[in-house]
mmCIF file of C-alpha atoms and ligand atoms in Angstrom:
data_model
loop_
_atom_site.group_PDB
_atom_site.id
_atom_site.type_symbol
_atom_site.label_atom_id
_atom_site.label_comp_id
_atom_site.label_asym_id
_atom_site.label_seq_id
_atom_site.Cartn_x
_atom_site.Cartn_y
_atom_site.Cartn_z
ATOM 1 C CA UNK A 27 64.866 14.839 -41.462
ATOM 2 C CA UNK A 28 63.766 17.859 -42.657
ATOM 3 C CA UNK A 29 61.911 20.905 -41.574
ATOM 4 C CA UNK A 30 57.521 20.750 -41.123
ATOM 5 C CA UNK A 31 55.770 23.886 -40.358
ATOM 6 C CA UNK A 32 53.367 22.894 -38.519
ATOM 7 C CA UNK A 33 51.271 24.657 -36.541
ATOM 8 C CA UNK A 34 49.803 24.561 -32.182
ATOM 9 C CA UNK A 35 45.957 24.274 -33.606
ATOM 10 C CA UNK A 36 43.899 25.366 -37.142
ATOM 11 C CA UNK A 37 40.202 26.061 -37.150
ATOM 12 C CA UNK A 38 41.185 25.662 -40.596
ATOM 13 C CA UNK A 39 40.018 21.529 -41.846
ATOM 14 C CA UNK A 40 37.223 21.910 -39.610
ATOM 15 C CA UNK A 41 35.326 25.094 -40.813
ATOM 16 C CA UNK A 42 36.429 24.092 -44.326
ATOM 17 C CA UNK A 43 33.946 21.374 -44.625
ATOM 18 C CA UNK A 44 31.502 22.699 -42.566
ATOM 19 C CA UNK A 45 31.549 25.866 -45.240
ATOM 20 C CA UNK A 46 28.538 25.478 -46.711
ATOM 21 C CA UNK A 47 27.058 24.890 -44.155
ATOM 22 C CA UNK A 48 28.109 27.564 -41.580
ATOM 23 C CA UNK A 49 26.934 29.552 -44.344
ATOM 24 C CA UNK A 50 23.331 29.240 -45.060
ATOM 25 C CA UNK A 51 24.014 29.310 -40.885
ATOM 26 C CA UNK A 52 24.524 33.068 -41.747
ATOM 27 C CA UNK A 53 22.006 33.252 -44.283
ATOM 28 C CA UNK A 54 19.221 31.751 -42.484
ATOM 29 C CA UNK A 55 19.798 34.814 -39.731
ATOM 30 C CA UNK A 56 20.513 37.755 -41.401
ATOM 31 C CA UNK A 57 17.230 36.294 -43.267
ATOM 32 C CA UNK A 58 14.980 36.580 -40.583
ATOM 33 C CA UNK A 59 16.033 39.374 -38.628
ATOM 34 C CA UNK A 60 16.006 38.338 -34.789
ATOM 35 C CA UNK A 61 19.723 38.299 -34.222
ATOM 36 C CA UNK A 62 19.004 37.815 -30.462
ATOM 37 C CA UNK A 63 17.636 34.982 -28.656
ATOM 38 C CA UNK A 64 15.235 33.884 -31.823
ATOM 39 C CA UNK A 65 14.817 30.774 -32.160
ATOM 40 C CA UNK A 66 18.268 29.664 -33.198
ATOM 41 C CA UNK A 67 19.458 30.044 -29.732
ATOM 42 C CA UNK A 68 17.011 28.400 -28.248
ATOM 43 C CA UNK A 69 16.441 25.317 -30.719
ATOM 44 C CA UNK A 70 21.191 25.607 -29.702
ATOM 45 C CA UNK A 71 19.768 24.914 -26.433
ATOM 46 C CA UNK A 72 18.328 22.510 -26.216
ATOM 47 C CA UNK A 73 20.526 20.116 -28.650
ATOM 48 C CA UNK A 74 23.345 20.522 -26.062
ATOM 49 C CA UNK A 75 21.481 20.281 -23.263
ATOM 50 C CA UNK A 76 20.950 17.172 -24.787
ATOM 51 C CA UNK A 77 24.014 16.000 -26.247
ATOM 52 C CA UNK A 78 25.452 16.471 -22.420
ATOM 53 C CA UNK A 79 21.908 14.102 -20.700
ATOM 54 C CA UNK A 80 20.830 17.875 -18.817
ATOM 55 C CA UNK A 81 17.611 18.756 -18.939
ATOM 56 C CA UNK A 82 18.456 22.885 -19.383
ATOM 57 C CA UNK A 83 20.906 24.542 -21.233
ATOM 58 C CA UNK A 84 21.325 27.856 -21.403
ATOM 59 C CA UNK A 85 23.464 30.481 -23.337
ATOM 60 C CA UNK A 86 24.751 33.387 -22.378
ATOM 61 C CA UNK A 87 28.032 35.200 -23.648
ATOM 62 C CA UNK A 88 30.967 33.353 -22.692
ATOM 63 C CA UNK A 89 31.884 30.772 -20.412
ATOM 64 C CA UNK A 90 33.209 33.865 -18.162
ATOM 65 C CA UNK A 91 29.595 34.692 -18.104
ATOM 66 C CA UNK A 92 28.217 31.538 -17.522
ATOM 67 C CA UNK A 93 30.847 30.484 -14.692
ATOM 68 C CA UNK A 94 29.570 33.448 -13.232
ATOM 69 C CA UNK A 95 25.767 34.107 -13.186
ATOM 70 C CA UNK A 96 25.148 30.062 -11.906
ATOM 71 C CA UNK A 97 27.660 32.229 -8.815
ATOM 72 C CA UNK A 98 25.133 34.552 -9.047
ATOM 73 C CA UNK A 99 22.103 32.000 -8.851
ATOM 74 C CA UNK A 100 23.167 30.595 -5.820
ATOM 75 C CA UNK A 101 23.200 33.761 -4.109
ATOM 76 C CA UNK A 102 26.822 33.809 -3.895
ATOM 77 C CA UNK A 103 29.235 37.022 -3.023
ATOM 78 C CA UNK A 104 30.869 38.869 0.251
ATOM 79 C CA UNK A 105 32.353 37.753 1.967
ATOM 80 C CA UNK A 106 31.673 34.042 1.211
ATOM 81 C CA UNK A 107 34.460 31.462 -0.382
ATOM 82 C CA UNK A 108 34.640 29.400 -2.898
ATOM 83 C CA UNK A 109 37.155 26.713 -3.611
ATOM 84 C CA UNK A 110 38.813 27.030 -7.785
ATOM 85 C CA UNK A 111 41.900 24.546 -8.212
ATOM 86 C CA UNK A 112 45.532 26.712 -8.015
ATOM 87 C CA UNK A 113 45.522 25.611 -11.583
ATOM 88 C CA UNK A 114 42.886 26.674 -13.765
ATOM 89 C CA UNK A 115 42.480 29.507 -15.932
ATOM 90 C CA UNK A 116 42.004 32.276 -14.476
ATOM 91 C CA UNK A 117 38.837 32.412 -15.577
ATOM 92 C CA UNK A 118 37.268 30.047 -12.653
ATOM 93 C CA UNK A 119 38.847 32.546 -10.555
ATOM 94 C CA UNK A 120 38.409 35.836 -12.115
ATOM 95 C CA UNK A 121 33.877 34.294 -12.055
ATOM 96 C CA UNK A 122 34.674 34.053 -8.168
ATOM 97 C CA UNK A 123 36.267 37.721 -7.756
ATOM 98 C CA UNK A 124 32.739 38.979 -9.518
ATOM 99 C CA UNK A 125 31.220 38.404 -7.423
ATOM 100 C CA UNK A 126 32.765 39.800 -4.347
ATOM 101 C CA UNK A 127 33.106 36.296 -2.394
ATOM 102 C CA UNK A 128 36.999 34.933 -2.202
ATOM 103 C CA UNK A 129 38.470 32.017 -4.542
ATOM 104 C CA UNK A 130 40.957 29.575 -2.831
ATOM 105 C CA UNK A 131 42.939 27.684 -3.936
ATOM 106 C CA UNK A 132 43.268 23.356 -4.263
ATOM 107 C CA UNK A 133 45.790 21.866 -5.293
ATOM 108 C CA UNK A 134 45.522 19.354 -8.204
ATOM 109 C CA UNK A 135 47.075 16.097 -7.980
ATOM 110 C CA UNK A 136 50.484 16.210 -10.077
ATOM 111 C CA UNK A 137 49.524 13.421 -12.247
ATOM 112 C CA UNK A 138 45.567 14.445 -13.166
ATOM 113 C CA UNK A 139 46.271 18.215 -13.236
ATOM 114 C CA UNK A 140 43.128 18.357 -11.581
ATOM 115 C CA UNK A 141 42.069 19.067 -8.111
ATOM 116 C CA UNK A 142 42.596 16.868 -5.808
ATOM 117 C CA UNK A 143 40.252 15.379 -3.509
ATOM 118 C CA UNK A 144 42.042 14.703 -0.601
ATOM 119 C CA UNK A 145 43.328 18.310 -0.050
ATOM 120 C CA UNK A 146 39.378 19.719 -0.692
ATOM 121 C CA UNK A 147 38.854 19.501 3.082
ATOM 122 C CA UNK A 148 41.217 20.982 4.167
ATOM 123 C CA UNK A 149 40.490 23.973 2.043
ATOM 124 C CA UNK A 150 36.372 24.485 4.420
ATOM 125 C CA UNK A 151 35.973 26.869 6.586
ATOM 126 C CA UNK A 152 31.892 28.406 7.847
ATOM 127 C CA UNK A 153 32.715 30.230 4.712
ATOM 128 C CA UNK A 154 32.707 28.043 2.506
ATOM 129 C CA UNK A 155 30.053 27.695 -0.342
ATOM 130 C CA UNK A 156 31.491 26.317 -3.360
ATOM 131 C CA UNK A 157 33.141 24.271 -5.156
ATOM 132 C CA UNK A 158 34.490 24.750 -8.822
ATOM 133 C CA UNK A 159 36.192 21.833 -10.108
ATOM 134 C CA UNK A 160 37.506 22.035 -12.807
ATOM 135 C CA UNK A 161 37.855 19.336 -16.239
ATOM 136 C CA UNK A 162 40.957 21.169 -17.297
ATOM 137 C CA UNK A 163 42.503 19.973 -20.582
ATOM 138 C CA UNK A 164 39.790 17.496 -20.960
ATOM 139 C CA UNK A 165 39.805 14.769 -18.108
ATOM 140 C CA UNK A 166 37.207 15.441 -16.586
ATOM 141 C CA UNK A 167 38.277 16.145 -12.326
ATOM 142 C CA UNK A 168 37.143 13.071 -9.468
ATOM 143 C CA UNK A 169 33.076 14.125 -9.877
ATOM 144 C CA UNK A 170 32.625 11.361 -6.606
ATOM 145 C CA UNK A 171 35.086 12.406 -3.881
ATOM 146 C CA UNK A 172 34.658 16.201 -4.807
ATOM 147 C CA UNK A 173 30.846 15.416 -4.817
ATOM 148 C CA UNK A 174 30.671 12.949 -1.639
ATOM 149 C CA UNK A 175 33.116 15.329 0.241
ATOM 150 C CA UNK A 176 31.245 18.986 -1.369
ATOM 151 C CA UNK A 177 28.120 16.777 0.562
ATOM 152 C CA UNK A 178 29.186 16.350 4.241
ATOM 153 C CA UNK A 179 29.839 20.119 4.460
ATOM 154 C CA UNK A 180 26.751 20.790 2.664
ATOM 155 C CA UNK A 181 28.520 22.880 -0.416
ATOM 156 C CA UNK A 182 26.911 23.575 -3.525
ATOM 157 C CA UNK A 183 29.307 22.023 -7.190
ATOM 158 C CA UNK A 184 30.053 23.417 -10.215
ATOM 159 C CA UNK A 185 31.679 22.237 -12.729
ATOM 160 C CA UNK A 186 33.664 24.321 -15.115
ATOM 161 C CA UNK A 187 33.964 22.172 -18.486
ATOM 162 C CA UNK A 188 34.883 25.124 -21.123
ATOM 163 C CA UNK A 189 37.437 22.756 -22.120
ATOM 164 C CA UNK A 190 35.349 19.310 -21.407
ATOM 165 C CA UNK A 191 33.040 19.225 -24.092
ATOM 166 C CA UNK A 192 31.511 16.053 -24.218
ATOM 167 C CA UNK A 193 33.562 13.928 -21.842
ATOM 168 C CA UNK A 194 33.106 11.274 -19.947
ATOM 169 C CA UNK A 195 33.538 10.258 -16.950
ATOM 170 C CA UNK A 196 32.773 6.353 -15.633
ATOM 171 C CA UNK A 197 30.938 7.202 -18.695
ATOM 172 C CA UNK A 198 28.151 9.021 -18.492
ATOM 173 C CA UNK A 199 29.735 12.695 -20.389
ATOM 174 C CA UNK A 200 30.234 15.697 -17.983
ATOM 175 C CA UNK A 201 27.860 18.388 -16.824
ATOM 176 C CA UNK A 202 24.815 17.005 -13.914
ATOM 177 C CA UNK A 203 27.767 15.775 -12.042
ATOM 178 C CA UNK A 204 27.071 19.055 -9.830
ATOM 179 C CA UNK A 205 24.214 21.327 -9.793
ATOM 180 C CA UNK A 206 25.002 23.943 -12.867
ATOM 181 C CA UNK A 207 28.403 23.460 -15.690
ATOM 182 C CA UNK A 208 29.734 26.244 -17.628
ATOM 183 C CA UNK A 209 30.979 25.175 -20.946
ATOM 184 C CA UNK A 210 32.847 28.088 -23.065
ATOM 185 C CA UNK A 211 32.790 28.437 -26.658
ATOM 186 C CA UNK A 212 35.465 30.678 -27.495
ATOM 187 C CA UNK A 213 36.670 29.722 -30.620
ATOM 188 C CA UNK A 214 39.891 27.363 -28.956
ATOM 189 C CA UNK A 215 37.702 25.329 -27.383
ATOM 190 C CA UNK A 216 36.464 21.891 -27.993
ATOM 191 C CA UNK A 217 33.025 22.845 -29.222
ATOM 192 C CA UNK A 218 33.573 26.399 -30.888
ATOM 193 C CA UNK A 219 31.957 29.108 -31.732
ATOM 194 C CA UNK A 220 32.900 31.665 -34.633
ATOM 195 C CA UNK A 221 33.204 34.187 -32.166
ATOM 196 C CA UNK A 222 33.078 34.335 -28.151
ATOM 197 C CA UNK A 223 30.020 32.083 -26.327
ATOM 198 C CA UNK A 224 29.379 30.564 -23.520
ATOM 199 C CA UNK A 225 26.183 27.924 -21.895
ATOM 200 C CA UNK A 226 25.113 26.678 -18.276
ATOM 201 C CA UNK A 227 24.477 23.339 -18.058
ATOM 202 C CA UNK A 228 22.157 22.180 -15.648
ATOM 203 C CA UNK A 229 19.354 19.686 -14.065
ATOM 204 C CA UNK A 230 17.752 22.346 -12.120
ATOM 205 C CA UNK A 231 15.170 23.471 -13.333
ATOM 206 C CA UNK A 232 15.022 27.106 -10.727
ATOM 207 C CA UNK A 233 18.738 27.548 -10.885
ATOM 208 C CA UNK A 234 18.567 27.420 -14.898
ATOM 209 C CA UNK A 235 15.539 29.754 -15.155
ATOM 210 C CA UNK A 236 17.993 32.491 -11.959
ATOM 211 C CA UNK A 237 20.416 32.445 -15.022
ATOM 212 C CA UNK A 238 18.822 33.204 -17.680
ATOM 213 C CA UNK A 239 16.681 35.995 -16.203
ATOM 214 C CA UNK A 240 19.863 37.452 -14.654
ATOM 215 C CA UNK A 241 21.895 37.194 -18.304
ATOM 216 C CA UNK A 242 18.755 39.094 -19.582
ATOM 217 C CA UNK A 243 19.298 42.100 -17.852
ATOM 218 C CA UNK A 244 17.691 40.113 -14.375
ATOM 219 C CA UNK A 245 14.381 40.335 -16.524
ATOM 220 C CA UNK A 246 11.459 36.797 -16.408
ATOM 221 C CA UNK A 247 9.288 38.353 -18.531
ATOM 222 C CA UNK A 248 9.745 42.306 -20.832
ATOM 223 C CA UNK A 249 9.694 45.056 -17.811
ATOM 224 C CA UNK A 250 9.777 43.542 -15.414
ATOM 225 C CA UNK A 251 13.345 42.930 -13.982
ATOM 226 C CA UNK A 252 13.703 40.904 -10.630
ATOM 227 C CA UNK A 253 17.371 40.518 -10.382
ATOM 228 C CA UNK A 254 19.589 43.047 -11.319
ATOM 229 C CA UNK A 255 20.913 41.756 -13.528
ATOM 230 C CA UNK A 256 23.106 41.452 -16.447
ATOM 231 C CA UNK A 257 23.998 41.138 -20.383
ATOM 232 C CA UNK A 258 25.434 38.148 -20.968
ATOM 233 C CA UNK A 259 23.523 36.660 -23.425
ATOM 234 C CA UNK A 260 24.909 33.686 -26.647
ATOM 235 C CA UNK A 261 24.279 35.664 -29.685
ATOM 236 C CA UNK A 262 22.133 34.201 -31.982
ATOM 237 C CA UNK A 263 24.637 33.485 -34.981
ATOM 238 C CA UNK A 264 26.696 31.900 -33.024
ATOM 239 C CA UNK A 265 23.710 29.532 -32.249
ATOM 240 C CA UNK A 266 23.143 29.015 -35.589
ATOM 241 C CA UNK A 267 27.078 28.399 -36.356
ATOM 242 C CA UNK A 268 26.893 25.769 -32.713
ATOM 243 C CA UNK A 269 24.295 23.862 -35.080
ATOM 244 C CA UNK A 270 26.392 23.213 -36.970
ATOM 245 C CA UNK A 271 29.516 22.734 -35.443
ATOM 246 C CA UNK A 272 28.040 20.875 -32.238
ATOM 247 C CA UNK A 273 26.707 18.140 -35.301
ATOM 248 C CA UNK A 274 30.859 17.521 -35.442
ATOM 249 C CA UNK A 275 31.236 17.616 -32.139
ATOM 250 C CA UNK A 276 31.802 13.698 -31.413
ATOM 251 C CA UNK A 277 33.763 13.182 -34.401
ATOM 252 C CA UNK A 278 36.021 15.860 -33.693
ATOM 253 C CA UNK A 279 37.084 14.564 -31.055
ATOM 254 C CA UNK A 280 37.721 10.562 -31.533
ATOM 255 C CA UNK A 281 40.501 12.507 -34.333
ATOM 256 C CA UNK A 282 41.733 14.117 -30.627
ATOM 257 C CA UNK A 283 41.895 10.466 -30.011
ATOM 258 C CA UNK A 284 43.832 8.895 -32.329
ATOM 259 C CA UNK A 285 46.418 11.614 -32.201
ATOM 260 C CA UNK A 286 46.822 11.675 -29.149
ATOM 261 C CA UNK A 287 46.628 7.674 -28.915
ATOM 262 C CA UNK A 288 50.156 8.215 -30.834
ATOM 263 C CA UNK A 289 51.490 10.968 -29.310
ATOM 264 C CA UNK A 290 51.018 8.346 -26.382
ATOM 265 C CA UNK A 291 52.835 5.296 -28.664
ATOM 266 C CA UNK A 292 55.397 7.438 -29.991
ATOM 267 C CA UNK A 293 57.265 10.282 -28.031
ATOM 268 C CA UNK A 294 59.728 8.321 -26.197
ATOM 269 C CA UNK A 295 62.350 10.813 -23.950
ATOM 270 C CA UNK A 296 62.787 10.563 -21.112
ATOM 271 C CA UNK A 297 62.745 13.947 -20.291
ATOM 272 C CA UNK A 298 59.565 13.871 -20.727
ATOM 273 C CA UNK A 299 56.368 13.272 -18.959
ATOM 274 C CA UNK A 300 53.556 12.029 -20.530
ATOM 275 C CA UNK A 301 50.491 12.774 -19.660
ATOM 276 C CA UNK A 302 48.092 10.375 -17.529
ATOM 277 C CA UNK A 303 46.027 8.095 -20.137
ATOM 278 C CA UNK A 304 42.164 7.244 -20.340
ATOM 279 C CA UNK A 305 40.611 4.465 -18.603
ATOM 280 C CA UNK A 306 37.352 3.465 -18.565
ATOM 281 C CA UNK A 307 36.320 5.949 -15.672
ATOM 282 C CA UNK A 308 38.068 8.888 -16.347
ATOM 283 C CA UNK A 309 37.684 9.585 -20.386
ATOM 284 C CA UNK A 310 39.722 12.613 -22.028
ATOM 285 C CA UNK A 311 39.562 14.799 -24.945
ATOM 286 C CA UNK A 312 42.363 16.151 -24.870
ATOM 287 C CA UNK A 313 41.397 19.461 -25.531
ATOM 288 C CA UNK A 314 44.742 20.384 -24.733
ATOM 289 C CA UNK A 315 47.756 16.796 -25.129
ATOM 290 C CA UNK A 316 49.818 18.434 -22.136
ATOM 291 C CA UNK A 317 54.213 17.300 -21.684
ATOM 292 C CA UNK A 318 56.175 18.129 -18.956
ATOM 293 C CA UNK A 319 59.490 18.107 -19.233
ATOM 294 C CA UNK A 320 62.270 20.289 -17.138
ATOM 295 C CA UNK A 321 64.322 21.830 -19.784
ATOM 296 C CA UNK A 322 60.892 23.353 -20.423
ATOM 297 C CA UNK A 323 61.711 26.440 -22.205
ATOM 298 C CA UNK A 324 64.426 25.085 -24.372
ATOM 299 C CA UNK A 325 61.920 23.255 -25.536
ATOM 300 C CA UNK A 326 60.367 25.807 -26.506
ATOM 301 C CA UNK A 327 62.367 26.734 -28.375
ATOM 302 C CA UNK A 328 63.271 24.049 -30.000
ATOM 303 C CA UNK A 329 60.129 23.174 -31.194
ATOM 304 C CA UNK A 330 59.900 26.533 -32.588
ATOM 305 C CA UNK A 331 63.666 26.431 -34.265
ATOM 306 C CA UNK A 332 62.261 23.960 -35.571
ATOM 307 C CA UNK A 333 58.639 25.072 -36.291
ATOM 308 C CA UNK A 334 57.096 23.536 -33.997
ATOM 309 C CA UNK A 335 53.853 24.884 -32.520
ATOM 310 C CA UNK A 336 53.397 24.916 -28.280
ATOM 311 C CA UNK A 337 51.233 27.016 -25.645
ATOM 312 C CA UNK A 338 51.883 26.520 -22.278
ATOM 313 C CA UNK A 339 49.070 25.752 -20.041
ATOM 314 C CA UNK A 340 49.202 27.275 -18.181
ATOM 315 C CA UNK A 341 52.546 29.161 -17.209
ATOM 316 C CA UNK A 342 51.834 31.261 -14.150
ATOM 317 C CA UNK A 343 49.518 29.162 -11.248
ATOM 318 C CA UNK A 344 46.145 31.740 -9.937
ATOM 319 C CA UNK A 345 47.888 32.737 -6.340
ATOM 320 C CA UNK A 346 50.637 34.273 -8.412
ATOM 321 C CA UNK A 347 48.759 36.657 -10.881
ATOM 322 C CA UNK A 348 49.359 40.215 -10.046
ATOM 323 C CA UNK A 349 45.631 40.239 -9.308
ATOM 324 C CA UNK A 350 45.453 38.055 -6.852
ATOM 325 C CA UNK A 351 48.249 39.929 -4.813
ATOM 326 C CA UNK A 352 45.800 41.296 -2.334
ATOM 327 C CA UNK A 353 45.305 37.218 -0.937
ATOM 328 C CA UNK A 354 49.226 37.941 -0.231
ATOM 329 C CA UNK A 355 50.018 34.171 -1.186
ATOM 330 C CA UNK A 356 53.717 34.281 -2.431
ATOM 331 C CA UNK A 357 55.824 31.109 -4.375
ATOM 332 C CA UNK A 358 56.103 28.057 -1.928
ATOM 333 C CA UNK A 359 52.837 28.298 -1.162
ATOM 334 C CA UNK A 360 50.316 26.250 -3.873
ATOM 335 C CA UNK A 361 54.119 24.104 -4.706
ATOM 336 C CA UNK A 362 52.375 21.699 -7.059
ATOM 337 C CA UNK A 363 50.520 24.367 -8.882
ATOM 338 C CA UNK A 364 54.184 26.194 -9.074
ATOM 339 C CA UNK A 365 55.727 22.376 -10.055
ATOM 340 C CA UNK A 366 53.396 22.373 -13.505
ATOM 341 C CA UNK A 367 53.677 25.659 -14.097
ATOM 342 C CA UNK A 368 57.280 26.284 -14.533
ATOM 343 C CA UNK A 369 57.355 22.404 -16.449
ATOM 344 C CA UNK A 370 54.011 22.031 -18.960
ATOM 345 C CA UNK A 371 53.797 23.269 -22.932
ATOM 346 C CA UNK A 372 51.335 22.166 -25.040
ATOM 347 C CA UNK A 373 51.898 20.219 -28.098
ATOM 348 C CA UNK A 374 49.611 21.121 -31.626
ATOM 349 C CA UNK A 375 45.987 19.403 -31.553
ATOM 350 C CA UNK A 376 43.446 19.864 -34.020
ATOM 351 C CA UNK A 377 41.188 17.700 -36.683
ATOM 352 C CA UNK A 378 43.006 17.337 -39.791
ATOM 353 C CA UNK A 379 46.530 17.331 -38.642
ATOM 354 C CA UNK A 380 47.948 15.525 -40.908
ATOM 355 C CA UNK A 381 50.209 11.589 -40.272
ATOM 356 C CA UNK A 382 53.134 13.889 -41.698
ATOM 357 C CA UNK A 383 52.740 16.690 -38.744
ATOM 358 C CA UNK A 384 52.077 14.328 -36.166
ATOM 359 C CA UNK A 385 54.947 12.244 -37.199
ATOM 360 C CA UNK A 386 57.538 14.992 -37.406
ATOM 361 C CA UNK A 387 56.186 16.515 -33.129
ATOM 362 C CA UNK A 388 56.855 12.965 -32.381
ATOM 363 C CA UNK A 389 60.650 12.559 -34.021
ATOM 364 C CA UNK A 390 61.191 16.079 -33.394
ATOM 365 C CA UNK A 391 60.462 15.041 -29.200
ATOM 366 C CA UNK A 392 62.444 11.973 -29.028
ATOM 367 C CA UNK A 393 65.677 13.372 -30.910
ATOM 368 C CA UNK A 394 65.708 17.009 -27.445
HETATM 369 C C1 PLP B 14 38.378 29.524 -21.719
HETATM 370 C C2 PLP B 14 38.171 28.728 -20.788
HETATM 371 C C3 PLP B 14 36.607 29.789 -19.169
HETATM 372 C C4 PLP B 14 36.455 31.314 -19.589
HETATM 373 O O1 PLP B 14 36.020 30.073 -21.611
HETATM 374 P P1 PLP B 14 35.243 32.346 -22.195
HETATM 375 O O2 PLP B 14 34.716 31.853 -23.020
HETATM 376 O O3 PLP B 14 37.011 32.296 -22.963
HETATM 377 O O4 PLP B 14 35.257 33.139 -21.029
HETATM 378 C C5 PLP B 14 36.590 29.428 -18.085
HETATM 379 N N1 PLP B 14 37.467 28.210 -17.056
HETATM 380 C C6 PLP B 14 38.380 27.567 -18.720
HETATM 381 C C7 PLP B 14 39.425 26.195 -17.422
HETATM 382 C C8 PLP B 14 38.715 28.119 -19.375
HETATM 383 O O5 PLP B 14 39.645 26.804 -20.642
#
């Protein structure tokens, strides 16, 4: 087996195929000279809402802002608690903190890596206002069970779908199971802009209007400011690029699924724990294909030495992040999140990855 280089990810195959359309998108916006909240943004919002089978989509500056704006529009703030998974990307928790509310962590299931609904109820207090279900790695959270418990306590439910564009839960794409959903178009996401971008998706007209106003200086019409808002809008240029890329999203997700299938079939090493396979209820779009290994750091070095790029999603759980030292948690408080953080590592996964590259990753892992 001769050494190969397999990057963790590459945008080139996607963008090379779309070069002409992306160039045209740039020229369209440049010629039009309407750089903020123009036609492209509006058209992308309509197209992405339709893709998610949702009534409304509001383009915003990034995924973190999408979460923050939903929470603000729900009037969540100081003195409130919002439940988030103990293993997620930091943005889920930071959005809560930015409103002045407190994130309260709930452990994931060790198998699915998503919030364990069986542990949700114990985290609810009189201060709890909402639950943020994260569809981590591109696998949907167990929305029915989360919604049932949240409903019992009158809590709002948000989906953090930043890693989950297009994945299906019980046959329906994520984004409208809760009161509102956040999407990120950070370049590395399954649908990525050529820069930052994000969106709020919802079926609630009032919430969509409020998110839109808060993200546009709190303004519902020019120079009338009904909220102390912020500036968080989806750039016209990014919207134009995203319109081009959205047409390919399903194809790209399928390509990722095909790579995942090869990993499932090929990786056979008792030191390696593979992710849970998708089924009729829980789809997967493999934002990442993460495996677990007790000797994770040795595996990481071994793969790097053999030319295989990996990333850890994520090496430090929320309660052990320095920025949350004020919450007073210590190691041992969320053992499942800690176990995942200590053992997880994501394998190369990108549209355009060759058969030979996939096979090389499999062979190298099997020889570890
Ligand atoms: C990427 C991500 C975000 C934040 O999105 P940005 O566009 O980077 O701000 C939020 N939540 C999760 C789970 C993410 O993966």
